[in-house]
Amino acid sequence: MENDGGEGSSFLVSIIENRAKEVGLAAFDLRSASLHLSQYIETSSSYQNTKTLLHFYDPIVIIVPPNKSASSSTSTVTELVDRFYGSVKKVVLARGCFDDTKGAILIKNLAAKDPSALGLDTYYKQYYLCLAAAAATLKWIETEKGVVITNHSLSVTFNGSFDHMNIDATSVQNLEIIEPFHSALLGTSNKKRSLFHMLKTTKTIGGTRLLRANLLQPLKDIKTINARLDCLDELMNNEQLFFALCQFLRKFPKETDRVLCHFCFKPKKVTIEAISVDRSKKSQVLVSSVILLKTALDALPLLSMALKDAKSSLLSNIYKSVCENEKYDLIKKRIEEIIDEDVLHARVPFVACTQQCFAVKAGIDGLLDISRKSFCETSEAIHNLANNYREDFKLPNLKLTFKNRQGFHFVIPQKNIQGKLPNKFIQVVKHGNNIHCSTLELASLNARNKSAAAECYTRTEVCLEELMDAIRENVSALTLLAEILCLLDMIVNSFAHMISTKPVDQYTRPEFTENGPMAIDSGRHPILESIHNDFVANNIFLSEASNMAIVTGPNMSGKSTYLQQVCLIVIIAQVGCYVPARFSTLRVVDRVFTRMGAVDNLESNSSTFMTEMKETAFIMQNVSERSLIVMDELGRATSSSDGFAIAWSCCEHLLSLKAYTIFATHMENIAELATIYPNVKILHFHVELKNNHLEFKFQLKEGPKHIPHYGLLLAEVAGLPTSVIETARMITLRISEKEKKRMDVNCLQNHSIQSAYHVAQRLLCLKYSNQDEDTIRQALRNLKEHCIKQKL
């Protein structure tokens, strides 16, 4: 396999759908040799679920079957790929390649786990589309990459995305999870960062990818979340353990997870290709992987030393499954039989090249020893040539540098060149203040050196054949090691590091319940608080008895920031990290929906209002009882009467569900919902009116708050004629009087229902309280007395 380095994506995705708009998706990670299968019914005509998964995987190749006949008026997955992913390489394979029977057989043979453990035996018919997609993906890898996948080496997950919180692509953008909103417009000097960039202090490429995956698909399993939080508790209370893990994790190579590819994939048998340049390059990558594996196994005892006395279940399980696993010692012994003990993974190009040439112990292969001798002689000749040039041409600062592709070349500071460079130097290129060049002698030695190195790599691969087969027998243990190192990197170098850099108790551990309330005390925006030192903290409380909060307030009072803040706190909590709040208890959220911002979508010929309605329709079609919905200024992009009617009816629909909803609006009439429906809570952002000027406090308070004519005040400042302002003031007074009378009538009619709901809300809080029995009994007595007084 090629060297799939860097932090970019390494996923291949294959998609197929049937006539019932059921979609099967297979995503193969070339870097970690893992296959993720998903099958679902696409509920949106715009393929929002598929877009979400494609945004998550960020594929480098998308494989699809041929499109249906042009007579079909409905959109298809293929059209979605053409329209939104035009920059991604698209591969069209014949429908015969999408064979679910063949896909099932391949996964049975290649999966590291037993098929019954994956649910393959039980749910074969249910997963037929994603199995067909898997067959196409594996077929393309075998044909295009020229490799065969090792049996029982693949990490396979079924329906992976739906075992986690689902955040659609629009919400990812609205919440600034991966990229800051309008970052291209604000430029690189923009101080505002995304949540991903704030937490991106990981040291390995695999750790960074895992962090991104967790933020896009947070956990739903409370046991797993609490295991991570217990681990953080131990790291925060045990500085010695925290600093030891930080130090020892640096000993593992940055690309440890990539090494798995070269043990999970076995090259096809070759004849003429074996002596080609491309073959020697693949041999070099293979040798590099073995050296990298040796370096990682050499660092394992240090990790074992740090984790030996760990108390949390996560760290102690890592110690038992990795540090006490004899397979790693067996692999290490097999490597030590062939690989020289002084060889280590290196990042400097020529050092790495030399390490790879001398990886195998001397005396094992005669032809290899001859190639090494030639490599050493040419390397020495090149260095001697450089010394001669320094003396002959009086260039004491002439440097000899090496690059993998270019080989050796000279670098001369321009200030050291008196007049014209001697004619002996060729391929002269200026780079900044330096001149890069070569000579015919160097070019000749370079070619011989490269040839000797290529021969070393090829002979080394021959020597490593038996070792590679032995390693492939234990590839599942290596997969486990890579996963654990990525997880530790994320928890230690990202989560724990971020918490340790904040003042004490600024970040606290969240509590989780199955069906309890969402209560956040003094919550703060995790990104903005680092920019604004005087950031104002705010609370939120939602429960089954009060599942909708309507937030009112003028423009710039803090409504949008507050909506984003609540969602980000929930996401941070469900990845298993502390949150920026004094206290928090949460119900696990399965989906986050956002309707924020107002922008025309010129690409799809959608106005601001049409875009708004499409996003709202997607929410209404996909909302579940455990969803968290935040909606900002719904209905403002159309006429006031229609906008108000849509906002009101959407609120009524969401009120009938158990989902938690936060609805921000300028429409003060929406607050009338609270007089009819007892499970609606009205909140407002506090603003003081002084000398006809608005002073924003950014504090969230309970109850409605009427800021008299703040729109008229702004209009007056803008320079509208006095007569126009006075006429507008008279009109708005008449409208306000009618609304107040209607709200008073509603309050009287629904007073008894409101009181009952308030009691139910208090009882729910007591149900999930951590207080002792006596305290709860006293609270119940007080509640009873309060109810009796109200009746009297």
PDB file of N, CA, C and O in Angstrom, residues 175-205:
ATOM      1  N   LEU A 175     -22.777  24.874  14.329  1.00  0.00           N
ATOM      2  CA  LEU A 175     -22.188  24.819  15.675  1.00  0.00           C
ATOM      3  C   LEU A 175     -20.675  25.024  15.658  1.00  0.00           C
ATOM      4  O   LEU A 175     -20.043  25.021  16.710  1.00  0.00           O
ATOM      5  N   GLU A 176     -20.095  25.163  14.476  1.00  0.00           N
ATOM      6  CA  GLU A 176     -18.641  25.391  14.327  1.00  0.00           C
ATOM      7  C   GLU A 176     -17.832  24.284  15.015  1.00  0.00           C
ATOM      8  O   GLU A 176     -16.891  24.544  15.752  1.00  0.00           O
ATOM      9  N   ILE A 177     -18.236  23.039  14.749  1.00  0.00           N
ATOM     10  CA  ILE A 177     -17.564  21.898  15.391  1.00  0.00           C
ATOM     11  C   ILE A 177     -16.201  21.652  14.765  1.00  0.00           C
ATOM     12  O   ILE A 177     -15.209  21.444  15.476  1.00  0.00           O
ATOM     13  N   ILE A 178     -16.115  21.676  13.430  1.00  0.00           N
ATOM     14  CA  ILE A 178     -14.847  21.397  12.745  1.00  0.00           C
ATOM     15  C   ILE A 178     -14.190  22.669  12.222  1.00  0.00           C
ATOM     16  O   ILE A 178     -12.993  22.868  12.386  1.00  0.00           O
ATOM     17  N   GLU A 179     -14.972  23.538  11.598  1.00  0.00           N
ATOM     18  CA  GLU A 179     -14.430  24.783  11.051  1.00  0.00           C
ATOM     19  C   GLU A 179     -15.214  25.973  11.592  1.00  0.00           C
ATOM     20  O   GLU A 179     -16.427  25.883  11.770  1.00  0.00           O
ATOM     21  N   PRO A 180     -14.527  27.122  11.842  1.00  0.00           N
ATOM     22  CA  PRO A 180     -15.265  28.325  12.260  1.00  0.00           C
ATOM     23  C   PRO A 180     -16.192  28.787  11.149  1.00  0.00           C
ATOM     24  O   PRO A 180     -15.889  28.621   9.965  1.00  0.00           O
ATOM     25  N   PHE A 181     -17.321  29.353  11.521  1.00  0.00           N
ATOM     26  CA  PHE A 181     -18.292  29.814  10.539  1.00  0.00           C
ATOM     27  C   PHE A 181     -17.706  30.988   9.754  1.00  0.00           C
ATOM     28  O   PHE A 181     -17.130  31.901  10.332  1.00  0.00           O
ATOM     29  N   HIS A 182     -17.823  30.941   8.426  1.00  0.00           N
ATOM     30  CA  HIS A 182     -17.300  31.982   7.542  1.00  0.00           C
ATOM     31  C   HIS A 182     -15.809  32.212   7.756  1.00  0.00           C
ATOM     32  O   HIS A 182     -15.322  33.342   7.687  1.00  0.00           O
ATOM     33  N   SER A 183     -15.055  31.146   8.026  1.00  0.00           N
ATOM     34  CA  SER A 183     -13.614  31.291   8.277  1.00  0.00           C
ATOM     35  C   SER A 183     -12.894  31.839   7.043  1.00  0.00           C
ATOM     36  O   SER A 183     -11.911  32.561   7.144  1.00  0.00           O
ATOM     37  N   ALA A 184     -13.400  31.509   5.851  1.00  0.00           N
ATOM     38  CA  ALA A 184     -12.764  31.995   4.618  1.00  0.00           C
ATOM     39  C   ALA A 184     -12.908  33.506   4.488  1.00  0.00           C
ATOM     40  O   ALA A 184     -12.013  34.190   4.009  1.00  0.00           O
ATOM     41  N   LEU A 185     -14.038  34.040   4.963  1.00  0.00           N
ATOM     42  CA  LEU A 185     -14.267  35.477   4.880  1.00  0.00           C
ATOM     43  C   LEU A 185     -13.457  36.230   5.926  1.00  0.00           C
ATOM     44  O   LEU A 185     -12.978  37.325   5.698  1.00  0.00           O
ATOM     45  N   LEU A 186     -13.294  35.627   7.101  1.00  0.00           N
ATOM     46  CA  LEU A 186     -12.609  36.295   8.201  1.00  0.00           C
ATOM     47  C   LEU A 186     -11.095  36.253   8.054  1.00  0.00           C
ATOM     48  O   LEU A 186     -10.381  37.016   8.688  1.00  0.00           O
ATOM     49  N   GLY A 187     -10.576  35.314   7.258  1.00  0.00           N
ATOM     50  CA  GLY A 187      -9.133  35.239   7.029  1.00  0.00           C
ATOM     51  C   GLY A 187      -8.423  34.417   8.085  1.00  0.00           C
ATOM     52  O   GLY A 187      -8.995  34.000   9.086  1.00  0.00           O
ATOM     53  N   THR A 188      -7.128  34.210   7.879  1.00  0.00           N
ATOM     54  CA  THR A 188      -6.336  33.357   8.779  1.00  0.00           C
ATOM     55  C   THR A 188      -6.051  34.035  10.109  1.00  0.00           C
ATOM     56  O   THR A 188      -5.724  33.375  11.078  1.00  0.00           O
ATOM     57  N   SER A 189      -6.175  35.361  10.168  1.00  0.00           N
ATOM     58  CA  SER A 189      -5.895  36.065  11.426  1.00  0.00           C
ATOM     59  C   SER A 189      -7.071  36.010  12.394  1.00  0.00           C
ATOM     60  O   SER A 189      -6.990  36.525  13.502  1.00  0.00           O
ATOM     61  N   ASN A 190      -8.177  35.413  11.963  1.00  0.00           N
ATOM     62  CA  ASN A 190      -9.351  35.302  12.817  1.00  0.00           C
ATOM     63  C   ASN A 190      -9.031  34.536  14.099  1.00  0.00           C
ATOM     64  O   ASN A 190      -8.552  33.411  14.064  1.00  0.00           O
ATOM     65  N   LYS A 191      -9.313  35.158  15.257  1.00  0.00           N
ATOM     66  CA  LYS A 191      -8.981  34.544  16.550  1.00  0.00           C
ATOM     67  C   LYS A 191      -9.945  33.414  16.905  1.00  0.00           C
ATOM     68  O   LYS A 191      -9.594  32.527  17.664  1.00  0.00           O
ATOM     69  N   LYS A 192     -11.159  33.488  16.369  1.00  0.00           N
ATOM     70  CA  LYS A 192     -12.156  32.491  16.724  1.00  0.00           C
ATOM     71  C   LYS A 192     -11.806  31.144  16.113  1.00  0.00           C
ATOM     72  O   LYS A 192     -11.491  31.058  14.929  1.00  0.00           O
ATOM     73  N   ARG A 193     -11.852  30.100  16.945  1.00  0.00           N
ATOM     74  CA  ARG A 193     -11.503  28.761  16.471  1.00  0.00           C
ATOM     75  C   ARG A 193     -12.724  27.856  16.578  1.00  0.00           C
ATOM     76  O   ARG A 193     -13.681  28.155  17.273  1.00  0.00           O
ATOM     77  N   SER A 194     -12.642  26.719  15.910  1.00  0.00           N
ATOM     78  CA  SER A 194     -13.712  25.728  16.043  1.00  0.00           C
ATOM     79  C   SER A 194     -13.450  24.895  17.292  1.00  0.00           C
ATOM     80  O   SER A 194     -12.371  24.957  17.897  1.00  0.00           O
ATOM     81  N   LEU A 195     -14.440  24.075  17.661  1.00  0.00           N
ATOM     82  CA  LEU A 195     -14.285  23.187  18.810  1.00  0.00           C
ATOM     83  C   LEU A 195     -13.151  22.195  18.562  1.00  0.00           C
ATOM     84  O   LEU A 195     -12.355  21.893  19.459  1.00  0.00           O
ATOM     85  N   PHE A 196     -13.063  21.697  17.332  1.00  0.00           N
ATOM     86  CA  PHE A 196     -12.006  20.747  16.962  1.00  0.00           C
ATOM     87  C   PHE A 196     -10.621  21.379  17.126  1.00  0.00           C
ATOM     88  O   PHE A 196      -9.713  20.780  17.705  1.00  0.00           O
ATOM     89  N   HIS A 197     -10.459  22.606  16.653  1.00  0.00           N
ATOM     90  CA  HIS A 197      -9.162  23.279  16.759  1.00  0.00           C
ATOM     91  C   HIS A 197      -8.808  23.593  18.212  1.00  0.00           C
ATOM     92  O   HIS A 197      -7.639  23.578  18.584  1.00  0.00           O
ATOM     93  N   MET A 198      -9.823  23.871  19.017  1.00  0.00           N
ATOM     94  CA  MET A 198      -9.575  24.143  20.437  1.00  0.00           C
ATOM     95  C   MET A 198      -9.022  22.913  21.156  1.00  0.00           C
ATOM     96  O   MET A 198      -8.151  23.009  22.024  1.00  0.00           O
ATOM     97  N   LEU A 199      -9.538  21.734  20.776  1.00  0.00           N
ATOM     98  CA  LEU A 199      -9.134  20.487  21.450  1.00  0.00           C
ATOM     99  C   LEU A 199      -7.973  19.781  20.750  1.00  0.00           C
ATOM    100  O   LEU A 199      -7.471  18.773  21.256  1.00  0.00           O
ATOM    101  N   LYS A 200      -7.553  20.297  19.602  1.00  0.00           N
ATOM    102  CA  LYS A 200      -6.556  19.589  18.786  1.00  0.00           C
ATOM    103  C   LYS A 200      -5.128  19.805  19.318  1.00  0.00           C
ATOM    104  O   LYS A 200      -4.317  20.515  18.735  1.00  0.00           O
ATOM    105  N   THR A 201      -4.850  19.166  20.447  1.00  0.00           N
ATOM    106  CA  THR A 201      -3.487  19.183  20.997  1.00  0.00           C
ATOM    107  C   THR A 201      -2.937  17.756  21.033  1.00  0.00           C
ATOM    108  O   THR A 201      -2.028  17.452  21.797  1.00  0.00           O
ATOM    109  N   THR A 202      -3.531  16.893  20.228  1.00  0.00           N
ATOM    110  CA  THR A 202      -3.078  15.498  20.142  1.00  0.00           C
ATOM    111  C   THR A 202      -1.696  15.441  19.482  1.00  0.00           C
ATOM    112  O   THR A 202      -1.332  16.337  18.727  1.00  0.00           O
ATOM    113  N   LYS A 203      -0.951  14.378  19.767  1.00  0.00           N
ATOM    114  CA  LYS A 203       0.427  14.250  19.280  1.00  0.00           C
ATOM    115  C   LYS A 203       0.552  13.294  18.093  1.00  0.00           C
ATOM    116  O   LYS A 203       1.579  13.274  17.432  1.00  0.00           O
ATOM    117  N   THR A 204      -0.462  12.458  17.875  1.00  0.00           N
ATOM    118  CA  THR A 204      -0.389  11.490  16.776  1.00  0.00           C
ATOM    119  C   THR A 204      -1.479  11.796  15.751  1.00  0.00           C
ATOM    120  O   THR A 204      -2.512  12.396  16.078  1.00  0.00           O
ATOM    121  N   ILE A 205      -1.233  11.368  14.517  1.00  0.00           N
ATOM    122  CA  ILE A 205      -2.223  11.573  13.448  1.00  0.00           C
ATOM    123  C   ILE A 205      -3.486  10.773  13.754  1.00  0.00           C
ATOM    124  O   ILE A 205      -4.601  11.248  13.563  1.00  0.00           O
TER     125      ILE A 205
END
